[in-house]
PDB file of C-alpha atoms and ligand atoms in Angstrom:
ATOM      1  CA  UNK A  10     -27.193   0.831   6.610  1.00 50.00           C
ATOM      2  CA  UNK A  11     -23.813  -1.298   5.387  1.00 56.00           C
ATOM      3  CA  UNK A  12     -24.478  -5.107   5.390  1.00 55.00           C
ATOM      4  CA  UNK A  13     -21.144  -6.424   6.087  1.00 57.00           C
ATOM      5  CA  UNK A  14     -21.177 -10.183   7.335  1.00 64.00           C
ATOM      6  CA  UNK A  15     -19.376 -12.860   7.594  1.00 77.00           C
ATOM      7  CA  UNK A  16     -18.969 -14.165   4.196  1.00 88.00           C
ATOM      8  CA  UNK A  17     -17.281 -17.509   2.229  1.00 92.00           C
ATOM      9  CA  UNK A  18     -14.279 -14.714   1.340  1.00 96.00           C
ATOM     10  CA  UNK A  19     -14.059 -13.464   4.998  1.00 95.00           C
ATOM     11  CA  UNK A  20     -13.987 -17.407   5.999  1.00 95.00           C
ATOM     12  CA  UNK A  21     -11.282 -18.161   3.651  1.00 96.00           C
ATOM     13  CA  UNK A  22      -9.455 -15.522   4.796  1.00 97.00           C
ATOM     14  CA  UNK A  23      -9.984 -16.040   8.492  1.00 96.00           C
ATOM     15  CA  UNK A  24      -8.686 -19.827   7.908  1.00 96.00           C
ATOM     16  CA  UNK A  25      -5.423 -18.592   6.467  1.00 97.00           C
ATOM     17  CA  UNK A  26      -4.211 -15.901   8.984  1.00 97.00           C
ATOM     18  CA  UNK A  27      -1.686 -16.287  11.685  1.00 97.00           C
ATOM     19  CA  UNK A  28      -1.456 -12.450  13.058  1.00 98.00           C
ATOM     20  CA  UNK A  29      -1.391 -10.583  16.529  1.00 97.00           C
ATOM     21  CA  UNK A  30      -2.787  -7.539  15.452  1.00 98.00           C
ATOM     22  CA  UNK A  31      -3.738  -7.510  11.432  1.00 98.00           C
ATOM     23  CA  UNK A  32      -6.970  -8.420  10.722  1.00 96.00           C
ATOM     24  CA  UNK A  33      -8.529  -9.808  13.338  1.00 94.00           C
ATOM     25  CA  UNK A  34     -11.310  -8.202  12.717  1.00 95.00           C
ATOM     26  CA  UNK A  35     -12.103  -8.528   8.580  1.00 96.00           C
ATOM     27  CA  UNK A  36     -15.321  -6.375   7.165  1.00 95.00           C
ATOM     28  CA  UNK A  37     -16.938  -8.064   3.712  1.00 96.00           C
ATOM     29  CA  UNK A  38     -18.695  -5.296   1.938  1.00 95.00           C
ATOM     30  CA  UNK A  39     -20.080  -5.711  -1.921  1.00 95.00           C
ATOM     31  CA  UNK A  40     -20.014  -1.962  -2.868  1.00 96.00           C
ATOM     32  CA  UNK A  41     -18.786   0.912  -1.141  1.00 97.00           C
ATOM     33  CA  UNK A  42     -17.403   4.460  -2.175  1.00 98.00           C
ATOM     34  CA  UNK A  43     -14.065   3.731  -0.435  1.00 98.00           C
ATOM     35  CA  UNK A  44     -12.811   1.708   1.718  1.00 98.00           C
ATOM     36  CA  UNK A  45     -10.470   4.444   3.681  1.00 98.00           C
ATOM     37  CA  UNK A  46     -13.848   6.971   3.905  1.00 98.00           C
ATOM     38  CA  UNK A  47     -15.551   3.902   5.295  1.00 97.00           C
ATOM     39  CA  UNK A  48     -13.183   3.699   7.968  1.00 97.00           C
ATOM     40  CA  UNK A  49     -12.685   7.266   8.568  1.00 97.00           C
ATOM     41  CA  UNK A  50     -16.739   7.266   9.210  1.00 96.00           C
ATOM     42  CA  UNK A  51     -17.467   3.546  10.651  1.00 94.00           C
ATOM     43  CA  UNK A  52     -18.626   3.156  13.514  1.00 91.00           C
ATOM     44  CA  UNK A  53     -17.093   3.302  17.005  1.00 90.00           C
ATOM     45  CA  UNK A  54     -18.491   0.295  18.457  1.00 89.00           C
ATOM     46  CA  UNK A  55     -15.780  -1.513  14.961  1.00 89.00           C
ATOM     47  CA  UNK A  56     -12.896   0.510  15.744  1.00 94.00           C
ATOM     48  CA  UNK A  57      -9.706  -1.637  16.594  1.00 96.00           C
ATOM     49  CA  UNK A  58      -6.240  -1.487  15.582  1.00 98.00           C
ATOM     50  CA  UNK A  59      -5.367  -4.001  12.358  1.00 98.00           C
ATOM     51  CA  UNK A  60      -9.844  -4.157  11.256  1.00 97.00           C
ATOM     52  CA  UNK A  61      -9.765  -4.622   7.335  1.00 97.00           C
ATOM     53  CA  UNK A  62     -12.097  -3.831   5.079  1.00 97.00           C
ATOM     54  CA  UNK A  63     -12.117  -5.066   2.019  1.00 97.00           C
ATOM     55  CA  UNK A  64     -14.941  -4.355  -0.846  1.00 97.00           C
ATOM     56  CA  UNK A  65     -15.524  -5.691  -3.775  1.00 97.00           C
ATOM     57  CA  UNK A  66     -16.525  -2.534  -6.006  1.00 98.00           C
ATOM     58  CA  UNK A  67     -15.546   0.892  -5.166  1.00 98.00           C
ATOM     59  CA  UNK A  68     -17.672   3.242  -6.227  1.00 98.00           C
ATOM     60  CA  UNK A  69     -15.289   6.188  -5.670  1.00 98.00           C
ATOM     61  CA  UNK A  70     -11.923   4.658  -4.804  1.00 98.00           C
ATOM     62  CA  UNK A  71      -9.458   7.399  -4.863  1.00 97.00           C
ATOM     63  CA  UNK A  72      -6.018   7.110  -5.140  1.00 97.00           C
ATOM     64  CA  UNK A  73      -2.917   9.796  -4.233  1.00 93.00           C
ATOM     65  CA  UNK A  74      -3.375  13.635  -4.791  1.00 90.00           C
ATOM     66  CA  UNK A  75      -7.039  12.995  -5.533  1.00 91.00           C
ATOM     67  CA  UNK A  76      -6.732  11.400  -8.022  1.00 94.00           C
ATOM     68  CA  UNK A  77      -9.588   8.453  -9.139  1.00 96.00           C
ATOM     69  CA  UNK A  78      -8.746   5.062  -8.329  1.00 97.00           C
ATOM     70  CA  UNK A  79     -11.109   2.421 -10.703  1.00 97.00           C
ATOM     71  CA  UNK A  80     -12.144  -0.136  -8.653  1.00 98.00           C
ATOM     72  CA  UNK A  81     -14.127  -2.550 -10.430  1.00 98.00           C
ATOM     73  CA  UNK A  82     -15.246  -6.128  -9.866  1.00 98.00           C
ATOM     74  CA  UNK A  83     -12.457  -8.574  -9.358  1.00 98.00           C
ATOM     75  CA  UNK A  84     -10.215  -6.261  -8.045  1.00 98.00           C
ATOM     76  CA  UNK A  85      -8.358  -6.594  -4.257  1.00 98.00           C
ATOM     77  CA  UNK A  86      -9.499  -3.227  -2.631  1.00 98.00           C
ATOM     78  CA  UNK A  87      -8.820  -2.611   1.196  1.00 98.00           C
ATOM     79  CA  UNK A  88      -7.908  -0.407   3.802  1.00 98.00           C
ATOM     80  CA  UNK A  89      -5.981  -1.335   7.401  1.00 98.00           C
ATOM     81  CA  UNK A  90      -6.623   0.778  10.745  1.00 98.00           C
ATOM     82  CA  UNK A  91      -3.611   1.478  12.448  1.00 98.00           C
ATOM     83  CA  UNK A  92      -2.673   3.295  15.786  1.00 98.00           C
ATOM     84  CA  UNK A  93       1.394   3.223  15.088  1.00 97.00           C
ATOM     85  CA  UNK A  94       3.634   4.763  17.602  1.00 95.00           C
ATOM     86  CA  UNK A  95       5.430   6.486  15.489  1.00 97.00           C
ATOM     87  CA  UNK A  96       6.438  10.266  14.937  1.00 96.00           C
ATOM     88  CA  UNK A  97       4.286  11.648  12.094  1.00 96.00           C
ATOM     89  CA  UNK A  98       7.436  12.234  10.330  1.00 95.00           C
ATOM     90  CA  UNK A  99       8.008   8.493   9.595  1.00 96.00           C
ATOM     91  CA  UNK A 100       4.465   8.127   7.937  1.00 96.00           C
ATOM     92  CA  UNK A 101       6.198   6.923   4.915  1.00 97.00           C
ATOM     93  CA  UNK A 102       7.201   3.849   7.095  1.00 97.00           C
ATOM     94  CA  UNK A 103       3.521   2.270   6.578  1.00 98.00           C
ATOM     95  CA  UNK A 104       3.171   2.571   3.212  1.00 97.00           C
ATOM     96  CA  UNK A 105       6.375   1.201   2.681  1.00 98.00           C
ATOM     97  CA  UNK A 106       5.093  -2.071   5.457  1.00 98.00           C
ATOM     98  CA  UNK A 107       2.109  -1.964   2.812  1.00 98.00           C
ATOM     99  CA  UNK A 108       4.621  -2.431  -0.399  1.00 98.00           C
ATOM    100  CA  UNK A 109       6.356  -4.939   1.431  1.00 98.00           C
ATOM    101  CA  UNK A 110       3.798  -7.341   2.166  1.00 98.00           C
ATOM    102  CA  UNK A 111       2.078  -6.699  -1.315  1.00 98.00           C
ATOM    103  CA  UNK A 112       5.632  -7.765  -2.967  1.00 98.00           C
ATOM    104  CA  UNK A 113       5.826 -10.559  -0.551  1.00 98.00           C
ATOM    105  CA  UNK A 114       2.086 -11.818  -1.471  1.00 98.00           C
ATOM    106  CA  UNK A 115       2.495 -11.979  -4.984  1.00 98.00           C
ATOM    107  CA  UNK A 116       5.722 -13.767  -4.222  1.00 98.00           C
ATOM    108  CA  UNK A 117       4.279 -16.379  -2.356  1.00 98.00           C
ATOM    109  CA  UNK A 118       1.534 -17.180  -4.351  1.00 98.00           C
ATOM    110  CA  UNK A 119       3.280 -16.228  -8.032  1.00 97.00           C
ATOM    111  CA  UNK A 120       6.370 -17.265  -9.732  1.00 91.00           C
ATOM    112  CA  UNK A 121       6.262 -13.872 -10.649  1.00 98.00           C
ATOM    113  CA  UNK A 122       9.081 -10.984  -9.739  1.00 97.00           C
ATOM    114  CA  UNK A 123       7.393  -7.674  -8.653  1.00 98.00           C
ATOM    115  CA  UNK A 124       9.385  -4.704  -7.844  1.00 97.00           C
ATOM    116  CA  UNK A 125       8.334  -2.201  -5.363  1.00 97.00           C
ATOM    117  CA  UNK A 126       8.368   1.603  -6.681  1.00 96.00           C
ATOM    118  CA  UNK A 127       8.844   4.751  -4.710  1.00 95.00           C
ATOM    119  CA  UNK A 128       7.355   5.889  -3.043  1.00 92.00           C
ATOM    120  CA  UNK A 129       4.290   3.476  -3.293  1.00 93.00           C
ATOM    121  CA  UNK A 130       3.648   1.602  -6.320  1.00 97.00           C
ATOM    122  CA  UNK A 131       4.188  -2.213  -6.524  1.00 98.00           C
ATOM    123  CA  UNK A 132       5.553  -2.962 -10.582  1.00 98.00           C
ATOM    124  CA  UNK A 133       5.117  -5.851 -12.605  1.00 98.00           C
ATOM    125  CA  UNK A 134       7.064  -6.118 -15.956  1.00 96.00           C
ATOM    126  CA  UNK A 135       7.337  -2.238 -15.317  1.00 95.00           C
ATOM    127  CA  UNK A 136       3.841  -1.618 -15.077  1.00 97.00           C
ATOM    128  CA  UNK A 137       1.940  -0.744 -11.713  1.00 97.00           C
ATOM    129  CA  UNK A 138      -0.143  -3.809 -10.143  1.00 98.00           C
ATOM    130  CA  UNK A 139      -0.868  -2.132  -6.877  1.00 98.00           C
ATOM    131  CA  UNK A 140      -1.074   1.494  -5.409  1.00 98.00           C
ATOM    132  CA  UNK A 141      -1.241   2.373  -1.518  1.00 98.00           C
ATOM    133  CA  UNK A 142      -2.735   5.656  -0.136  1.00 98.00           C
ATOM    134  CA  UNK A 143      -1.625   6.112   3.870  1.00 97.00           C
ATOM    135  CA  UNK A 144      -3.748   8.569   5.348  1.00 97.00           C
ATOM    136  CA  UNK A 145      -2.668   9.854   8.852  1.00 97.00           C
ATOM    137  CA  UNK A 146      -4.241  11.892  11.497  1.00 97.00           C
ATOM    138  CA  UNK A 147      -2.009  13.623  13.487  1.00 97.00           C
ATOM    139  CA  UNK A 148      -1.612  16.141  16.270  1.00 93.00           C
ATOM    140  CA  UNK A 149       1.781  17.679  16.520  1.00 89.00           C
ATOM    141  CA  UNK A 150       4.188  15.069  17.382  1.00 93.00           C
ATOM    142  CA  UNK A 151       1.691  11.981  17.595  1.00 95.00           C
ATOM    143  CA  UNK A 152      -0.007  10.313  14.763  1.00 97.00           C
ATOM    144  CA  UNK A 153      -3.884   9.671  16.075  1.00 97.00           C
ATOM    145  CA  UNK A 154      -4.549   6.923  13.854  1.00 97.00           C
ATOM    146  CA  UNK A 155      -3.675   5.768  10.024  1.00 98.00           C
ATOM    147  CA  UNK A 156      -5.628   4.118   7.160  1.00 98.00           C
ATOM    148  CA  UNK A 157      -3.496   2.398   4.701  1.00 98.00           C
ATOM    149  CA  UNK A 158      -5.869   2.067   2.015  1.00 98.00           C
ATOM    150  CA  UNK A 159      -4.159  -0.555  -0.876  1.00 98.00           C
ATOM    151  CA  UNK A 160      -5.174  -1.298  -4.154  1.00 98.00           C
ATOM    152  CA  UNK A 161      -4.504  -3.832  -6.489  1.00 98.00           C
ATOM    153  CA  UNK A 162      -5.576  -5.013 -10.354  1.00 98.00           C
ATOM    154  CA  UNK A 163      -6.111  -9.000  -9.457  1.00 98.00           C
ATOM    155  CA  UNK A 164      -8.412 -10.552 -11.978  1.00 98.00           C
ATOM    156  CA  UNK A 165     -10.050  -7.121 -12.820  1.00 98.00           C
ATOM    157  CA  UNK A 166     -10.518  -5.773 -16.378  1.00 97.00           C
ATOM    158  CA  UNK A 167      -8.811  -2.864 -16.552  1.00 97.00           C
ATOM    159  CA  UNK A 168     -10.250   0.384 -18.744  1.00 93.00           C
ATOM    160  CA  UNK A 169      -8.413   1.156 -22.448  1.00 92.00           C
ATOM    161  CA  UNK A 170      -6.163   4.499 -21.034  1.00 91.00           C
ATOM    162  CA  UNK A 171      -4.196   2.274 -18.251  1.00 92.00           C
ATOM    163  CA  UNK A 172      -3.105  -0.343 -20.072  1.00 90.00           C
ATOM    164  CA  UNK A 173      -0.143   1.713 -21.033  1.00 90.00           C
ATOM    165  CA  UNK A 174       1.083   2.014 -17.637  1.00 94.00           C
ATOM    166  CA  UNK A 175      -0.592  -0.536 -15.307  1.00 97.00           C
ATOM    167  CA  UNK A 176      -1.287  -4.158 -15.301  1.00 98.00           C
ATOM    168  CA  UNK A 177      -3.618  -7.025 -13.549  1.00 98.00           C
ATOM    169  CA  UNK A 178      -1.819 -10.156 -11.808  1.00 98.00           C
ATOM    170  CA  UNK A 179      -3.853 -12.542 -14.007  1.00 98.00           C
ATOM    171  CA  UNK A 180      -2.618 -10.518 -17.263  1.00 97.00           C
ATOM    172  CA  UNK A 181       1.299 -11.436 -15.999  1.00 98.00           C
ATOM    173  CA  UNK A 182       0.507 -14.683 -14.393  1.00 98.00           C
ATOM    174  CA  UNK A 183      -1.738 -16.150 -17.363  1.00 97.00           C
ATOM    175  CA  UNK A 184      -4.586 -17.110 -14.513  1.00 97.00           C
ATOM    176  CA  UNK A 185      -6.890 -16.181 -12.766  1.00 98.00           C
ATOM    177  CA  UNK A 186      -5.392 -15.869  -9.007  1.00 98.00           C
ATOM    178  CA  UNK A 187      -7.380 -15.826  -5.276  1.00 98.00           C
ATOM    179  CA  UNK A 188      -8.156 -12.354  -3.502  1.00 98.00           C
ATOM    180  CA  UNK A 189      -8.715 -15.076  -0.626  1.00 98.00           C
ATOM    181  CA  UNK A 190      -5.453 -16.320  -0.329  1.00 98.00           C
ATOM    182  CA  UNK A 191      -3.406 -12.950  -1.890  1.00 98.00           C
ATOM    183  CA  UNK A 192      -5.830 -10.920   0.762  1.00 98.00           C
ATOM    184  CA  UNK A 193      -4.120 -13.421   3.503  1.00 98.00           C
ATOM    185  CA  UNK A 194      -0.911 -13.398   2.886  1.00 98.00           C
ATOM    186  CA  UNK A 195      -0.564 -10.075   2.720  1.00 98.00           C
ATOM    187  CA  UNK A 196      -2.160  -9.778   6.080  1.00 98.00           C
ATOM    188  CA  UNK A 197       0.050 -12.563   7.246  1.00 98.00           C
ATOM    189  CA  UNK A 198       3.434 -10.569   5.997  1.00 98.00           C
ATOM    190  CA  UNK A 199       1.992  -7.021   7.150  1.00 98.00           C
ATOM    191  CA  UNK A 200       1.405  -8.323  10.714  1.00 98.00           C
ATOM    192  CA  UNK A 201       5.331  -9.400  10.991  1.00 98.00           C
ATOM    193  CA  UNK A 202       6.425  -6.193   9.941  1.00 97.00           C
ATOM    194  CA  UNK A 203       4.105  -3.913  11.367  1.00 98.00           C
ATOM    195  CA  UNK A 204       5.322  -5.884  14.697  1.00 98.00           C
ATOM    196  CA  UNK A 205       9.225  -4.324  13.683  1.00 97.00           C
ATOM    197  CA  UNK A 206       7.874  -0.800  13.477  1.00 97.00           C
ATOM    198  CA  UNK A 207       6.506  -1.728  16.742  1.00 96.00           C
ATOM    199  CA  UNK A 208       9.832  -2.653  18.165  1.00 97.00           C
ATOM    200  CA  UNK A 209      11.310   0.582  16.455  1.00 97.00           C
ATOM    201  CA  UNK A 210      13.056  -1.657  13.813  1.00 97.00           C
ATOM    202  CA  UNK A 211      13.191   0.727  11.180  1.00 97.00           C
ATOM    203  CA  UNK A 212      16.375  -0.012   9.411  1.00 96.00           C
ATOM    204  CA  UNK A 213      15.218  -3.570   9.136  1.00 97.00           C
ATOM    205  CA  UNK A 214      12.334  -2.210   7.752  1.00 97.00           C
ATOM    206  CA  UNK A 215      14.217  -0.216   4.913  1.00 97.00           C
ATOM    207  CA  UNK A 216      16.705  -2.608   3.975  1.00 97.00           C
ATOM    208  CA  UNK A 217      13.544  -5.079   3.290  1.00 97.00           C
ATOM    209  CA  UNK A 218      12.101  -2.338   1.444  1.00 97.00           C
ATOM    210  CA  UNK A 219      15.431  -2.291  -0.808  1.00 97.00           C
ATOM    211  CA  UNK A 220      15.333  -5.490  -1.062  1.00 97.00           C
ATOM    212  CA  UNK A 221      12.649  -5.493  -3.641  1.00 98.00           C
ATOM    213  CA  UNK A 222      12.982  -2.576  -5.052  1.00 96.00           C
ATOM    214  CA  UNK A 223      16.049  -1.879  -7.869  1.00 87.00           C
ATOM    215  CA  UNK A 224      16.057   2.540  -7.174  1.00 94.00           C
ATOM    216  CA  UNK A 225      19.174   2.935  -6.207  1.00 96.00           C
ATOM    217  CA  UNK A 226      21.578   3.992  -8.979  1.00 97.00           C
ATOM    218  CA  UNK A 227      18.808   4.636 -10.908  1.00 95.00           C
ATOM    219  CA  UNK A 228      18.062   7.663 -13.029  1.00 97.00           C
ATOM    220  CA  UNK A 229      15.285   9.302 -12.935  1.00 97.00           C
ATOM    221  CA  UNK A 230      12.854  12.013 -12.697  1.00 97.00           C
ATOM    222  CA  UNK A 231      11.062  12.948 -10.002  1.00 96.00           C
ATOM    223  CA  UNK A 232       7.629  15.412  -9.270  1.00 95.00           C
ATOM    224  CA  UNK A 233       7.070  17.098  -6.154  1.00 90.00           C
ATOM    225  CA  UNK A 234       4.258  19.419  -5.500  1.00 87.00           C
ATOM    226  CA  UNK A 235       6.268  22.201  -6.629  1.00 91.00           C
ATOM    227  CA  UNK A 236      10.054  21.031  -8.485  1.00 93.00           C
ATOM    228  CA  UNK A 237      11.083  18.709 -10.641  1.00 96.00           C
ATOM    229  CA  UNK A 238      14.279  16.956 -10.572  1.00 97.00           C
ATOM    230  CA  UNK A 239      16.807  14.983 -12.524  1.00 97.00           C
ATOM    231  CA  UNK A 240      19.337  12.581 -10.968  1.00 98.00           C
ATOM    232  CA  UNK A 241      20.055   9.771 -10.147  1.00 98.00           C
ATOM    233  CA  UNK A 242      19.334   8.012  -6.666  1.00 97.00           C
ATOM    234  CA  UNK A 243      21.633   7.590  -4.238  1.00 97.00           C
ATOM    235  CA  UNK A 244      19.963   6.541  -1.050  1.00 96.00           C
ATOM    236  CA  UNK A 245      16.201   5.591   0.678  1.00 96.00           C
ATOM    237  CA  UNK A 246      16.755   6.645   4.623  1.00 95.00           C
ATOM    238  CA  UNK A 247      14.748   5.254   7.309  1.00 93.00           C
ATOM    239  CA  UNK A 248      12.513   7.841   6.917  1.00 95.00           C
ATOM    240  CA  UNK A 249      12.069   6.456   3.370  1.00 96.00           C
ATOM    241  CA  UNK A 250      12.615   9.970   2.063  1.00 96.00           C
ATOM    242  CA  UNK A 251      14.716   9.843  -1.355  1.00 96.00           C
ATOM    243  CA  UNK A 252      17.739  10.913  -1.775  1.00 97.00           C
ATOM    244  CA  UNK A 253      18.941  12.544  -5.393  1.00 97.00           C
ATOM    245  CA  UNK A 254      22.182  13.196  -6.928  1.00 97.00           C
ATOM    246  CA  UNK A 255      21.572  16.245  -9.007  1.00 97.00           C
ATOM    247  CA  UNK A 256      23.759  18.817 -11.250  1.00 96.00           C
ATOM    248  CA  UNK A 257      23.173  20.605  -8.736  1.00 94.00           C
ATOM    249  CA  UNK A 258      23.996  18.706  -5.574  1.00 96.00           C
ATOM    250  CA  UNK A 259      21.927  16.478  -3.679  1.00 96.00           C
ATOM    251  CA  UNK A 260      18.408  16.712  -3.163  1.00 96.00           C
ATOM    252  CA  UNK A 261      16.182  15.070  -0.401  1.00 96.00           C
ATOM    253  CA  UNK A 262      12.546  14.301  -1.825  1.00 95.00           C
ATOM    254  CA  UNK A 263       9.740  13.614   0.737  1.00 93.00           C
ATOM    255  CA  UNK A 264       7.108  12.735  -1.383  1.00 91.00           C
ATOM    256  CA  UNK A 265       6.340  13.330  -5.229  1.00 93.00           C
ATOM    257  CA  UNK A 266       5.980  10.954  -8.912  1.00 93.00           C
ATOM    258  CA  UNK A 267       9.148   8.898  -9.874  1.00 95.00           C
ATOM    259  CA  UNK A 268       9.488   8.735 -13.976  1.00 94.00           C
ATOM    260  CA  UNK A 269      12.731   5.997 -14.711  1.00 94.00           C
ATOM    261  CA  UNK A 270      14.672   7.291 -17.553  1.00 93.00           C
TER     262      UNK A 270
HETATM  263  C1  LIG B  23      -2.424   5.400  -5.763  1.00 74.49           C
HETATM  264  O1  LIG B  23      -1.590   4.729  -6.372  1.00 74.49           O
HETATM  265  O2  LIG B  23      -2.731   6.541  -6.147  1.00 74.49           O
HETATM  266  C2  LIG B  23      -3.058   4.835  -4.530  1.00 74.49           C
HETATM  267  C3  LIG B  23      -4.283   3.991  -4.823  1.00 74.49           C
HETATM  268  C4  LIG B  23      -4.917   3.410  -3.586  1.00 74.49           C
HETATM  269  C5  LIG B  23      -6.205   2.671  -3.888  1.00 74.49           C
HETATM  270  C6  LIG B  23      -6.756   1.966  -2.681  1.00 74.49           C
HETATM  271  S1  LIG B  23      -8.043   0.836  -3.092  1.00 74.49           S
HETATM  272  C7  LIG B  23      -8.440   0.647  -1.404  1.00 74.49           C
HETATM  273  C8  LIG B  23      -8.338   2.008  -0.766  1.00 74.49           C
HETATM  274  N1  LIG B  23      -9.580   2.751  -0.923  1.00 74.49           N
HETATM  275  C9  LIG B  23      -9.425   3.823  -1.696  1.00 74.49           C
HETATM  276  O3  LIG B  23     -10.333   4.623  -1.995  1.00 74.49           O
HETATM  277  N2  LIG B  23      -8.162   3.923  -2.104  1.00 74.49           N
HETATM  278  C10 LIG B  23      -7.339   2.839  -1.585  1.00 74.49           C
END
């Protein structure tokens, strides 16, 4: 049995948040494997659109492609429920909601001046603060329901091999900063996009997105599951797919690992 109460975080939070749909309902937990597999299993009686959980140790957070996502103490881990009405095809658009309001968190409570990577990765000083795994269940044309799952080094310690490519917000910032109040304004800023998806906004959407992100023009290389490509970028869609300018022509890249050269 999962003990998840109302704690002093979940009050903090709860004080903080002016949303229609994003976490009215906000689950406390002190351990769990993950916090997408506990939503994928919880049960039906806590299912509603926008419940977070949020845990303070993941015991087996994982990240994209399977890969292991260390989640220790100090750490923000969570995961939204979503029911968007939205063709699976433009799955990309939640993550990219998720990057948004992760940008405009650390924005609001930092001086600091992160930059959103594709396709989701949130940089700071070039090195990843925050990854986002989406997870959608669809059936043919309609998506069932989605679990953005986001992660993101706060005050945690992170492990010798990532320091060459990641970072924590208290390493950049030089203190220690709230998961309250970061938890809550991301909430806050997720809920007021989420509501332009809703409203079929999508361009507004992806010319936020650019706004905080520096790809275009860039050069770079990118990894799908089965190519690799050189170029340089010449456009994010509304679809947030990635457009390349190759030797070769150009490319359109759904999904895959961005290198900047
Ligand atoms: C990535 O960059 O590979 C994505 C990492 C996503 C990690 C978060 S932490 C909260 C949620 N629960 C998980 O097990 N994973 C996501």
């Amino acid at each position: 049995m999962i003990k998840c109460h109302q704690t002093s975080f979940t009050n903090k939070v709860y004080s903080g948040l002016d949303t229609n749909i994003i976490g009215k309902k906000l689950l406390h937990l002190k351990t769990i494997d993950s916090t997408n597999l506990f939503i994928k299993n919880m049960d039906k009686k806590l299912i509603q659109e926008g419940i977070v959980v949020v845990a303070d140790v993941q015991s087996k957070g994982r990240g994209r492609k399977d890969r292991t996502w260390t989640s220790p103490k100090g750490g923000l881990w969570f995961s939204i429920l979503l029911f968007p009405k939205i063709h699976p095809k433009q799955g990309m658009l939640i993550t990219m909601i998720g990057s948004i309001a992760v940008t405009q968190g650390i924005i609001e409570l930092t001086d600091l001046n992160p930059e959103i990577k594709w396709p989701n990765d949130v940089l700071l000083n070039k090195q990843k603060v925050c990854g986002i795994l989406t997870e959608i269940e669809a059936h043919k044309d309609k998506i069932n329901y989605s679990i953005v799952g986001i992660g993101i080094n706060v005050n945690n310690i992170l492990e010798k091999e990532l320091h060459k490519s990641a970072t924590t917000l208290k390493e950049v910032f030089g203190s220690k900063v709230s998961r309250e109040e970061l938890l809550t304004s991301i909430l806050n800023n997720f809920d007021k996009n989420y509501k332009k998806l809703n409203s079929k906004n999508y361009d507004y959407i992806r010319k936020l997105w650019l706004s905080y992100s520096n790809i275009i023009g860039k050069k770079i290389k990118v990894e799908d599951e089965k190519n690799t490509y050189y170029g340089i970028v010449s456009d994010i869609d509304e679809y947030g797919h990635l457009f390349l300018k190759t030797n070769s022509g150009q490319v359109k890249i759904i999904s895959g690992d961005v290198t900047y050269l």
